Coordinates of N, CA and C and ligand atoms in Angstrom, one line a residue:
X1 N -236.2 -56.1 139.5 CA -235.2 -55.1 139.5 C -235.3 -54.2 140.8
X2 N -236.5 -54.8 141.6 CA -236.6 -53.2 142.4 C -236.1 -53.4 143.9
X3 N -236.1 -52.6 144.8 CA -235.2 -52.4 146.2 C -235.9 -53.9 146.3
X4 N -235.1 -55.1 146.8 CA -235.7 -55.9 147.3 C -235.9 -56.1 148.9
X5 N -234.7 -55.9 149.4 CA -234.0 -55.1 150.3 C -234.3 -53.8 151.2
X6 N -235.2 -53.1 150.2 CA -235.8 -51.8 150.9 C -234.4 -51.2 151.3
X7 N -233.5 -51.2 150.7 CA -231.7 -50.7 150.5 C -231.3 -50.0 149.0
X8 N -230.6 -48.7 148.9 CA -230.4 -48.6 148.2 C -229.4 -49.5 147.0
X9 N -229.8 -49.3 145.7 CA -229.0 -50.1 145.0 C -227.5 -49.7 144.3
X10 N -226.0 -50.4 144.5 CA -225.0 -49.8 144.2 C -224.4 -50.8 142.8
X11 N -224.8 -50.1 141.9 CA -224.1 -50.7 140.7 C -222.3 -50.2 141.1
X12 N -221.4 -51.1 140.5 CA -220.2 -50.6 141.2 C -219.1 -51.7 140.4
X13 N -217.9 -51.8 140.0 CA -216.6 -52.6 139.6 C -215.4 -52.0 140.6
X14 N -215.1 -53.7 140.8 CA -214.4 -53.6 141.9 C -213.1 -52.9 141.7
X15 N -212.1 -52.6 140.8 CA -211.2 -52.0 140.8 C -211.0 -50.4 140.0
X16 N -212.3 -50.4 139.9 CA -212.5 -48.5 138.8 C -212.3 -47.6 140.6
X17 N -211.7 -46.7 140.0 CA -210.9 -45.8 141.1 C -212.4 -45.2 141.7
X18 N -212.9 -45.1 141.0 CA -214.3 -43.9 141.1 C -215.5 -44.6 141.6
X19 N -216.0 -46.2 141.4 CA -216.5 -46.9 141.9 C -215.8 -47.0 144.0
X20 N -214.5 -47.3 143.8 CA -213.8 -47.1 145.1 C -213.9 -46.2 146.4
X21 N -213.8 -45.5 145.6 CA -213.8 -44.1 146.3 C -215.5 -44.1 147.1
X22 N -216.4 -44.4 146.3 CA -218.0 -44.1 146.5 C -218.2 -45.5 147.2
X23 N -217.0 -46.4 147.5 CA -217.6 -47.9 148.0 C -216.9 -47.5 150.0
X24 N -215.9 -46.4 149.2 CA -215.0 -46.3 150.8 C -215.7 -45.6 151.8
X25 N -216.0 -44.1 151.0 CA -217.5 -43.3 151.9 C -219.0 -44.3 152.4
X26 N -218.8 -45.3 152.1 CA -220.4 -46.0 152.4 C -220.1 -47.2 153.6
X27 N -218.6 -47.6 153.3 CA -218.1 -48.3 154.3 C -217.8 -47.4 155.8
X28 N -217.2 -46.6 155.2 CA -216.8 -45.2 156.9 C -218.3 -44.9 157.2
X29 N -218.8 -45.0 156.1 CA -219.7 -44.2 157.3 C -220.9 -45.3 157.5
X30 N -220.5 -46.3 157.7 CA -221.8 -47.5 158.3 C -222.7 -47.8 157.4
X31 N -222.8 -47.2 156.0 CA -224.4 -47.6 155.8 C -224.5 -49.0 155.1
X32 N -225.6 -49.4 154.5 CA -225.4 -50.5 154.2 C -226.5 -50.3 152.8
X33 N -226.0 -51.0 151.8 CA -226.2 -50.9 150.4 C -226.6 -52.1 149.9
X34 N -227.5 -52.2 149.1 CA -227.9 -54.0 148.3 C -226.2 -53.3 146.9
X35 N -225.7 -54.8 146.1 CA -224.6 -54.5 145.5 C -224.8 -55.4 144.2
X36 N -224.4 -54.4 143.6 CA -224.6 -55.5 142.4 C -223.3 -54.9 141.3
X37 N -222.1 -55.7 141.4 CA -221.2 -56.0 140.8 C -221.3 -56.3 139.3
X38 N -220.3 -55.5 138.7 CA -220.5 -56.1 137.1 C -219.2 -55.8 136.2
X39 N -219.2 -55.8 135.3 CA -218.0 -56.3 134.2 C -218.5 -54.8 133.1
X40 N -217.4 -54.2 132.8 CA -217.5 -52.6 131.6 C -217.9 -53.1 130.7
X41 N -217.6 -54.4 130.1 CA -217.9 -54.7 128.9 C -219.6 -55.1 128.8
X42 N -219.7 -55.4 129.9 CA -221.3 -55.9 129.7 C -222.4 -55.4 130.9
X43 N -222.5 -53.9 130.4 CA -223.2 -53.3 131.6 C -224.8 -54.0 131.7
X44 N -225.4 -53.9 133.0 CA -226.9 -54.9 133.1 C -227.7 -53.6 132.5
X45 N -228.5 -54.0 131.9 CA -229.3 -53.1 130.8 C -230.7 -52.2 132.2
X46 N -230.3 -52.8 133.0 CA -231.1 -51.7 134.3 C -230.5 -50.3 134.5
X47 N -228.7 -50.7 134.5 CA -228.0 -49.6 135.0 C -228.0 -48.3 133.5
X48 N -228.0 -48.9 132.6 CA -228.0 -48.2 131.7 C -229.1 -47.5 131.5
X49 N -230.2 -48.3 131.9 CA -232.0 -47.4 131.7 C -231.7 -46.4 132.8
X50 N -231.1 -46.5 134.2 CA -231.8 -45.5 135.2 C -230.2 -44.4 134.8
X51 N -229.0 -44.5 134.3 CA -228.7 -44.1 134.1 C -227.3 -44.1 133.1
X52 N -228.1 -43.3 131.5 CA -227.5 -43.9 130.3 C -226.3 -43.3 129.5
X53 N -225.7 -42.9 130.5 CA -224.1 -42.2 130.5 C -223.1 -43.8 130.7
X54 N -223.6 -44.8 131.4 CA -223.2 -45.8 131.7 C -221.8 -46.0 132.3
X55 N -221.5 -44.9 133.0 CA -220.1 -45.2 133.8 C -221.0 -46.0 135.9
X56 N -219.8 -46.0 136.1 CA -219.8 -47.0 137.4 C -219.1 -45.7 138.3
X57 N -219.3 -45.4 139.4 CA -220.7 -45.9 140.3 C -221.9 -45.6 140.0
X58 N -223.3 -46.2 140.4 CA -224.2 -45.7 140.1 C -225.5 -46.2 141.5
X59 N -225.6 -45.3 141.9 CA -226.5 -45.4 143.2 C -227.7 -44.9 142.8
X60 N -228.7 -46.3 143.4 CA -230.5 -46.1 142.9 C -230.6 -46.8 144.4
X61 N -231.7 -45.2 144.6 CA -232.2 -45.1 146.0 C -233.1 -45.9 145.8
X62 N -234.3 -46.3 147.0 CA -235.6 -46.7 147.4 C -236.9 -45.4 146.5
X63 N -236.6 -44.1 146.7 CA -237.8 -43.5 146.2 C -237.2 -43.5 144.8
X64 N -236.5 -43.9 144.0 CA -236.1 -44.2 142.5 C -234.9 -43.0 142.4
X65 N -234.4 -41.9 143.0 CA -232.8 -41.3 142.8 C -232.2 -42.0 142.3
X66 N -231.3 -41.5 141.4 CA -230.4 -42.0 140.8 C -229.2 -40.9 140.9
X67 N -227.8 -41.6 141.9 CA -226.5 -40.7 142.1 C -226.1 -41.6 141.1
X68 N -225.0 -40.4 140.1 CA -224.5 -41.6 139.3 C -222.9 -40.9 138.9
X69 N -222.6 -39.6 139.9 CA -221.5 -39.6 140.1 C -220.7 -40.1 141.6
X70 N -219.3 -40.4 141.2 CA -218.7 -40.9 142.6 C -218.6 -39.8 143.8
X71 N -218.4 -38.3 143.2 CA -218.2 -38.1 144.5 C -220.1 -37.3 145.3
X72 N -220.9 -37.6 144.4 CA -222.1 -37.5 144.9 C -222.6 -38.4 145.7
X73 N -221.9 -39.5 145.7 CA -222.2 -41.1 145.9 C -221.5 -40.6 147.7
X74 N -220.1 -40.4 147.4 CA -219.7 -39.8 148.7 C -220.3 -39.4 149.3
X75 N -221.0 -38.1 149.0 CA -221.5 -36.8 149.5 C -222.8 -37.3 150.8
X76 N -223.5 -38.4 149.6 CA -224.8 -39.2 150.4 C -224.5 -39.7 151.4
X77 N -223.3 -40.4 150.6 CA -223.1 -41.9 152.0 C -222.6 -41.0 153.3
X78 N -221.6 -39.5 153.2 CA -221.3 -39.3 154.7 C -222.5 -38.4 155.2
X79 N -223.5 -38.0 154.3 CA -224.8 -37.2 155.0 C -225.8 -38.0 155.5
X80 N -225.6 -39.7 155.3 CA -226.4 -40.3 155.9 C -225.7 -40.7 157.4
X81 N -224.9 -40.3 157.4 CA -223.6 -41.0 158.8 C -222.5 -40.7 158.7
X82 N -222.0 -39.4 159.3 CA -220.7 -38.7 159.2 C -219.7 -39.9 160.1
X83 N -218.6 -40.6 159.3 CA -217.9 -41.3 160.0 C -216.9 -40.9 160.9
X84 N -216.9 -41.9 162.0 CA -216.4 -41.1 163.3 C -215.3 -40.6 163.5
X85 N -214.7 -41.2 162.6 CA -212.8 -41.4 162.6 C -212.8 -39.8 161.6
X86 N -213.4 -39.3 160.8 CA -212.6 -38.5 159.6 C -213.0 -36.9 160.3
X87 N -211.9 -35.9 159.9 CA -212.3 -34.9 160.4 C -213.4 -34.0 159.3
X88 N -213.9 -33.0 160.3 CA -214.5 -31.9 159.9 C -214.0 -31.1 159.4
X89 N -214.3 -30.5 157.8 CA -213.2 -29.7 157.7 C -213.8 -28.4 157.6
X90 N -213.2 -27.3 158.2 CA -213.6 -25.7 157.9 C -213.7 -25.5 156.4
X91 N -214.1 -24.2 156.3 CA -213.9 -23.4 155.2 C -213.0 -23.4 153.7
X92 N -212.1 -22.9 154.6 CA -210.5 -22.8 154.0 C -210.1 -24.3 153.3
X93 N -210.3 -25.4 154.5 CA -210.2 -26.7 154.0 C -210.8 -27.2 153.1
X94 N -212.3 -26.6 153.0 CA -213.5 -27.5 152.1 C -213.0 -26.9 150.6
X95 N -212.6 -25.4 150.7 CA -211.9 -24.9 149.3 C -211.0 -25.9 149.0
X96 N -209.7 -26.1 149.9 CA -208.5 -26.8 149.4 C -209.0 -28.2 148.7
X97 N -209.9 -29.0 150.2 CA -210.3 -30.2 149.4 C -210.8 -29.9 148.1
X98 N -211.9 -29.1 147.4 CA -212.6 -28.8 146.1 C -211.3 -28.8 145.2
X99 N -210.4 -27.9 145.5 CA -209.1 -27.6 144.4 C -208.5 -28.9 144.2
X100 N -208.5 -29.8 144.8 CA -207.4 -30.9 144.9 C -208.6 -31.9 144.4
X101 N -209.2 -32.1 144.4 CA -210.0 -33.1 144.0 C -210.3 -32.9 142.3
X102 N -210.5 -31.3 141.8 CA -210.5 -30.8 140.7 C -209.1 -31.7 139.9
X103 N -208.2 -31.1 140.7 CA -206.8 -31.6 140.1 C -207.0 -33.2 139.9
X104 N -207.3 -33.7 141.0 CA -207.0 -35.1 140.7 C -208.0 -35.6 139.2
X105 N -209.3 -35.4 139.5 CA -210.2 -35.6 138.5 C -210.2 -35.2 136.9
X106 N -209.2 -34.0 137.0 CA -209.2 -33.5 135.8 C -207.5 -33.5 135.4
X107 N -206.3 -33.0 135.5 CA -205.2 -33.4 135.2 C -204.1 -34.6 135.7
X108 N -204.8 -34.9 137.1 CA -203.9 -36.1 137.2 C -204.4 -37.5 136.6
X109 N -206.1 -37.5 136.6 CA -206.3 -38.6 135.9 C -206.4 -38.9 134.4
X110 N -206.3 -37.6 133.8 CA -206.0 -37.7 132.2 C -204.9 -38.1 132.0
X111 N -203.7 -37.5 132.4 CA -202.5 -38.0 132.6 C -201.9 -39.8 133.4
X112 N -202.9 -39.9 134.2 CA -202.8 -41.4 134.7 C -203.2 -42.3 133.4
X113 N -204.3 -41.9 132.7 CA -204.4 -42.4 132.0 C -203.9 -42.8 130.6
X114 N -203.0 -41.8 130.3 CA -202.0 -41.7 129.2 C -200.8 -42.2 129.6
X115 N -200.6 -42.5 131.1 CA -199.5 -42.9 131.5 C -199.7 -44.9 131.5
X116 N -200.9 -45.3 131.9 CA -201.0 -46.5 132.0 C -201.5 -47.3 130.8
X117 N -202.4 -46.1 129.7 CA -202.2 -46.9 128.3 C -202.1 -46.4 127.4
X118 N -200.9 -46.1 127.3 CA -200.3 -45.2 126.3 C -201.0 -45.5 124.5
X119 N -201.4 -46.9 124.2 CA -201.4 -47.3 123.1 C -203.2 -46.6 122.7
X120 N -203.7 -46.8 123.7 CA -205.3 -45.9 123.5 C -205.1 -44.5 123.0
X121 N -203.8 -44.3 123.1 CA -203.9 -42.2 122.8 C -203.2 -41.9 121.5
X122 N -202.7 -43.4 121.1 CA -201.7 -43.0 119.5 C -202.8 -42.7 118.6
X123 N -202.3 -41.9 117.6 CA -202.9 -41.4 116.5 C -202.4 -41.6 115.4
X124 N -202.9 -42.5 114.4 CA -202.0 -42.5 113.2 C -203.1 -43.3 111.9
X125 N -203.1 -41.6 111.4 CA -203.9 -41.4 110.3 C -203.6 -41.3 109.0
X126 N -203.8 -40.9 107.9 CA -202.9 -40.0 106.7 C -202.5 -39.1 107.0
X127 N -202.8 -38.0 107.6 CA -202.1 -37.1 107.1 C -201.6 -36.7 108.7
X128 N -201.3 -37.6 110.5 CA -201.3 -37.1 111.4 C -200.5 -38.5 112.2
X129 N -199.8 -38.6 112.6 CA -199.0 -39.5 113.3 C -198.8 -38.8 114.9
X130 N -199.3 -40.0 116.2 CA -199.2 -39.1 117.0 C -198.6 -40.2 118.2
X131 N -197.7 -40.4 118.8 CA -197.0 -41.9 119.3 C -197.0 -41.3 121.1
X132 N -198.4 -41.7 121.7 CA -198.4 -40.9 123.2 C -197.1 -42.2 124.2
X133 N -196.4 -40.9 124.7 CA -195.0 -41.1 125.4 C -195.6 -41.1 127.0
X134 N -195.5 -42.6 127.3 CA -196.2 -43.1 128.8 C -195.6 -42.0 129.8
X135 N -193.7 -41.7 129.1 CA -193.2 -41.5 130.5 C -193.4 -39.9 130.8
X136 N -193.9 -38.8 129.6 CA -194.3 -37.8 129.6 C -195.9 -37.6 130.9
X137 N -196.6 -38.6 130.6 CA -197.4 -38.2 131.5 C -197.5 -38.7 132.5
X138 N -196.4 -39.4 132.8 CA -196.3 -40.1 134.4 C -195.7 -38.3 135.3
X139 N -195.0 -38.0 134.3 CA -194.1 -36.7 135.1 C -194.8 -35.5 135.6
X140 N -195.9 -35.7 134.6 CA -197.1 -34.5 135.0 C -197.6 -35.0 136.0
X141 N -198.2 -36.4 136.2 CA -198.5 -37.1 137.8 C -197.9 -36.5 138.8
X142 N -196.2 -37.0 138.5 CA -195.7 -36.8 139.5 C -195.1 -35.6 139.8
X143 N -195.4 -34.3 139.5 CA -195.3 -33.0 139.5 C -196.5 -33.2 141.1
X144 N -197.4 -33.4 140.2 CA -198.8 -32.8 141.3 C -198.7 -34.1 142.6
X145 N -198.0 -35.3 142.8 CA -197.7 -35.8 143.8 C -196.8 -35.2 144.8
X146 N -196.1 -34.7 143.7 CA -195.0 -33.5 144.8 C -195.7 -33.0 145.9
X147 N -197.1 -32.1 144.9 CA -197.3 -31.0 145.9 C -197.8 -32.0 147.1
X148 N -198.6 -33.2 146.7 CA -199.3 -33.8 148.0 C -198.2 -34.3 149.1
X149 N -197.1 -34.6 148.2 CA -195.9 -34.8 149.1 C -195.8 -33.8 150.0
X150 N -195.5 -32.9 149.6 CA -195.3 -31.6 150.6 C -196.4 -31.0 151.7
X151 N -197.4 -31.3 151.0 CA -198.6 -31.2 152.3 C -198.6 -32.3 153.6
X152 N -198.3 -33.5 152.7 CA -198.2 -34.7 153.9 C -196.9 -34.5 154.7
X153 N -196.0 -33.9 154.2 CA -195.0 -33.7 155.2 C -195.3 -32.3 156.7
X154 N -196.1 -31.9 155.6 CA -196.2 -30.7 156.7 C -197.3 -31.5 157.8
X155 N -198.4 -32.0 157.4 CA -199.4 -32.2 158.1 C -199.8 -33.6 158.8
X156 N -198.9 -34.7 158.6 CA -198.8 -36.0 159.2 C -199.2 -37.0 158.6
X157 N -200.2 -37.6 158.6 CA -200.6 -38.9 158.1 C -201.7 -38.9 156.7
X158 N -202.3 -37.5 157.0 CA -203.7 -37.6 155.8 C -203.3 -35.9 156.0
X159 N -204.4 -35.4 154.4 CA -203.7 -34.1 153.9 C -204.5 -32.9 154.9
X160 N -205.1 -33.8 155.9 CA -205.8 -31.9 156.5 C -205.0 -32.6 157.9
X161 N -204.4 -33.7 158.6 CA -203.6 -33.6 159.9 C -203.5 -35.4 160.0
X162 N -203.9 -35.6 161.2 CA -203.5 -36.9 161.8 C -204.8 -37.8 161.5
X163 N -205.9 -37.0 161.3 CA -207.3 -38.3 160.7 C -207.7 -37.8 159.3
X164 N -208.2 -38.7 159.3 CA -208.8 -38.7 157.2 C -209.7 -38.0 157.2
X165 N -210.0 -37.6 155.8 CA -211.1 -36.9 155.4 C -211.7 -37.1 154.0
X166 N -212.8 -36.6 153.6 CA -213.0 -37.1 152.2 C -212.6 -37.1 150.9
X167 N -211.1 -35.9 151.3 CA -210.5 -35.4 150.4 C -209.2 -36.7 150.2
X168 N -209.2 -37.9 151.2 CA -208.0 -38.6 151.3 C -208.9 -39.5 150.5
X169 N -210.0 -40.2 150.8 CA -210.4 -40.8 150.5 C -210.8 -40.8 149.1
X170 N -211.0 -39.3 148.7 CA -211.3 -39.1 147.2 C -210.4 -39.3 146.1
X171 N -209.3 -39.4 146.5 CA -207.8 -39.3 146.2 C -206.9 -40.4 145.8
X172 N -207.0 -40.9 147.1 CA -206.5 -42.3 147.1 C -206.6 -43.7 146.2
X173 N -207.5 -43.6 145.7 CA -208.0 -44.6 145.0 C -207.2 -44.8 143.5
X174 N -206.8 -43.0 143.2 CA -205.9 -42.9 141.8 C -204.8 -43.0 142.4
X175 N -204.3 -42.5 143.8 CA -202.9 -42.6 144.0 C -202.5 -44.2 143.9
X176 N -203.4 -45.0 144.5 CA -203.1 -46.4 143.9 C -202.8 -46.8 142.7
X177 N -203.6 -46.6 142.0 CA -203.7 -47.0 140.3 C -202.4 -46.6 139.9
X178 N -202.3 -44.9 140.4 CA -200.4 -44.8 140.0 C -199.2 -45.5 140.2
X179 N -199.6 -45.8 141.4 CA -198.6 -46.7 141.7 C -198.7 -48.2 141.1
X180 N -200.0 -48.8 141.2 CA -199.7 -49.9 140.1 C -199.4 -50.3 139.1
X181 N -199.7 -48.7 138.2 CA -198.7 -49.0 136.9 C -197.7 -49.5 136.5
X182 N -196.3 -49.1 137.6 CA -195.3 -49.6 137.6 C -194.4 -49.5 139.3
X183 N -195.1 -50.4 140.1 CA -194.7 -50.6 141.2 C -193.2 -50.8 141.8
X184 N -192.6 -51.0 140.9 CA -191.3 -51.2 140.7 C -190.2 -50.2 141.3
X185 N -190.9 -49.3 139.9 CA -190.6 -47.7 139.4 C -191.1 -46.9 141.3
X186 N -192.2 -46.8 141.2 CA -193.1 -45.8 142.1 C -192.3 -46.2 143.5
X187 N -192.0 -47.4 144.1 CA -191.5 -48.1 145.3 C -190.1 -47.5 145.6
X188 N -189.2 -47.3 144.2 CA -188.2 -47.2 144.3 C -187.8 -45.6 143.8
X189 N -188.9 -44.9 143.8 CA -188.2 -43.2 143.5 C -188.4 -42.4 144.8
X190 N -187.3 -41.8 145.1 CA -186.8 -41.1 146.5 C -188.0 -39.6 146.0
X191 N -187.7 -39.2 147.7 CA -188.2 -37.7 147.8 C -190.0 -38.1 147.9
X192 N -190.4 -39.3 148.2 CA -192.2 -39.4 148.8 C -192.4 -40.2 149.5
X193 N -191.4 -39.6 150.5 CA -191.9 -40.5 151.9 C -193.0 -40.5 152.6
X194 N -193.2 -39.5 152.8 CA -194.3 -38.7 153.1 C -195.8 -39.3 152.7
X195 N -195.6 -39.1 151.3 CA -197.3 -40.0 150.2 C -196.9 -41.1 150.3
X196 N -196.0 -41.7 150.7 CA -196.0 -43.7 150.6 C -196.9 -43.9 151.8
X197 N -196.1 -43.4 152.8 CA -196.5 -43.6 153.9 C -198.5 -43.8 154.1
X198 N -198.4 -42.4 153.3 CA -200.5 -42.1 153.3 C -200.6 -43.3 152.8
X199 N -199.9 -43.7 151.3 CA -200.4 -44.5 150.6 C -200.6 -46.1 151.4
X200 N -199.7 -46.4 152.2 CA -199.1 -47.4 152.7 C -200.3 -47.7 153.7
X201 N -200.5 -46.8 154.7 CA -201.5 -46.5 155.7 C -203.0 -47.1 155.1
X202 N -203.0 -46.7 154.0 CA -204.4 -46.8 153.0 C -204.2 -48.5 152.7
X203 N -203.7 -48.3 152.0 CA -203.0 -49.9 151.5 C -203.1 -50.6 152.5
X204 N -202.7 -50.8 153.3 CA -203.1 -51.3 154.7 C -204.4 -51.4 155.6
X205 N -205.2 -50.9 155.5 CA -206.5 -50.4 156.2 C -207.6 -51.5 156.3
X206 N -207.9 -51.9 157.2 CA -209.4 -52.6 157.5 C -210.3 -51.9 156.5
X207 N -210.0 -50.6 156.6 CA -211.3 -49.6 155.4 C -211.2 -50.2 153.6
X208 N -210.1 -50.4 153.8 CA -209.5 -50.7 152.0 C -209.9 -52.1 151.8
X209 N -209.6 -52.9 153.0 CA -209.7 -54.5 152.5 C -211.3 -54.7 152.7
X210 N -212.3 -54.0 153.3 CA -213.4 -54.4 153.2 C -214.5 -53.7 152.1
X211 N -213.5 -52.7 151.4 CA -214.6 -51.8 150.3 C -214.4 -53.2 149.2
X212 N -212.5 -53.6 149.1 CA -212.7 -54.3 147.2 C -212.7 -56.3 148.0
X213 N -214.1 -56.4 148.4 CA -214.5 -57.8 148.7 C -214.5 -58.0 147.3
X214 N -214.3 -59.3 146.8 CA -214.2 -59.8 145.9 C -215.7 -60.4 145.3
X215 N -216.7 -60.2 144.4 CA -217.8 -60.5 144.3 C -218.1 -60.7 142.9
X216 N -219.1 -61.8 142.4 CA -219.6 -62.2 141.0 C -220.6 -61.6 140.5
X217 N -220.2 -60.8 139.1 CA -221.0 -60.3 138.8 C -222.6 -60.8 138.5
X218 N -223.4 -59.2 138.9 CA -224.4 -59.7 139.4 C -225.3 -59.3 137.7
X219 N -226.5 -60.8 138.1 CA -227.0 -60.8 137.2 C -228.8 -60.9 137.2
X220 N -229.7 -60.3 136.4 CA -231.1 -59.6 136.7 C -231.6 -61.5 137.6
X221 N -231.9 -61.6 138.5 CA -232.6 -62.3 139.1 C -231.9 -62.7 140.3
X222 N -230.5 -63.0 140.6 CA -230.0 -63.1 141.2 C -230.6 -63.1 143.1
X223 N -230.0 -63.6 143.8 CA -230.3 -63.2 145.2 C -229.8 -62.0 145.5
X224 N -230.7 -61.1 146.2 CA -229.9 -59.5 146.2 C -228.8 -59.7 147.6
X225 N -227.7 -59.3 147.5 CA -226.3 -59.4 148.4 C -226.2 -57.8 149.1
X226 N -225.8 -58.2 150.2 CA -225.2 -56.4 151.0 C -224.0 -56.4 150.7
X227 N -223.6 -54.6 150.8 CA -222.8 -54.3 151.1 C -222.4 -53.1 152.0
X228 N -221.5 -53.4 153.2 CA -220.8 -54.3 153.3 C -221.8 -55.6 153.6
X229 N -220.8 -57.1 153.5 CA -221.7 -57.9 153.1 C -221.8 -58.0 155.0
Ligands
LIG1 N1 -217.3 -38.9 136.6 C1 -217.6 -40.2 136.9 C2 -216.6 -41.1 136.2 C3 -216.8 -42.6 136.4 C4 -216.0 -43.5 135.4 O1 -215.5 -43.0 134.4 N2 -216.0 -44.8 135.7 C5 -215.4 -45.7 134.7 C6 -214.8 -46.9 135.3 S1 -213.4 -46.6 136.3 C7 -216.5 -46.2 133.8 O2 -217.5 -46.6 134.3 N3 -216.2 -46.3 132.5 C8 -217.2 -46.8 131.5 C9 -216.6 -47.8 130.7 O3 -215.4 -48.1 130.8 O4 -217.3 -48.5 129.9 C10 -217.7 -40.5 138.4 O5 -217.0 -39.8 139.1 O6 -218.5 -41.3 138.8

């Protein structure tokens, strides 16, 4: 189980927005991670001993740390190697990013989630009937896409100017998932030219196609694998 690699170890699933986000900071900023891939339904009983909250990401250093939130996972990977391309953000920014990240983490993804499975939130008991309405919390979504709308218009390509930051990167990963809900829908609603565009840029990225490589879940004996590979 242990560093074989003398690399930190990144428990991680490839399409969890929060796993993403912590795979995209590790890619920008160069470092290089042993990877071990796996499936929600059947976490490896390592990840759960170093840490037994059992969500994904989960980063286990060389002296035994254990980061086992995403945006801590961030925090490491750009303090080991601030990547070249993203800006620095002042003060005023580091507030805004904190506010916007809060949002995303706490109202837009409750609501993403009510919006993409609506059948997980019904309630129907004796005495309580409760039938969760997808398109109600798509609208709460896209209230708070507005506002990013409106920042990206002001500010060009990514939400602090013309280069990325951690706050795009922390972000993006749900702005996807929104839009895959119903790509149809999200492609075809006017007034977010602006966030397609970010989105599109992202969606597009050497950064994006090299975080979700495609990999077999990994299992206790395995050959240890990098990442990036
Ligand atoms: N606050 C955590 C949330 C991570 C999270 O909820 N990840 C999901 C996958 S997207 C998970 O592992 N869920 C556990 C499960 O579904 O069993 C973080 O930011 O790292």
């Amino acid at each position: 189980m242990d560093h074989q690699l003398g690399l930190p170890v990144l428990y991680t699933f490839r399409r969890c927005p929060y796993a993403m986000r912590a795979r995209l900071a590790i890619v920008a900023a160069g470092v290089k991670v042993e990877v071990r891939e796996l499936v929600l339904r059947a976490k490896p009983a390592h990840m759960l001993e170093i840490s037994p909250k059992g969500t994904v990401p989960v980063l286990w250093l060389p002296d035994g740390t254990v980061i086992d939130e995403s945006l801590d996972v961030m925090r490491w990977a750009v303090a080991q190697n601030f990547p070249a391309d993203w800006l620095t953000l002042n003060a005023g920014q580091q507030q805004q990013r904190d506010e916007w990240i809060a949002l995303l983490d706490g109202e837009f993804k409750r609501n993403l989630d009510r919006y993409k499975y609506p059948h997980r939130y019904h309630v129907k008991t004796d005495t309580e009937t409760y039938t969760c309405d997808p398109l109600e919390h798509r609208a709460v979504c896209e209230k708070i896409l507005v506002q990013w709308n409106a920042v990206l218009e002001q500010q060009g390509l990514y939400l602090f100017g013309n280069k990325p930051s951690f706050a795009d990167y922390a972000i993006l990963p749900f702005v996807r998932q929104f839009r895959i809900a119903d790509e149809a829908w999200f492609d075809a609603e006017p007034g977010f030219d602006a966030l397609k565009n970010w989105l599109d840029t992202f969606l597009e990225s050497d950064l994006l196609e090299q975080t979700m490589v495609k990999l077999t879940p990994w299992r206790p004996g395995d050959a240890p694998l990098t990442f990036p590979g």
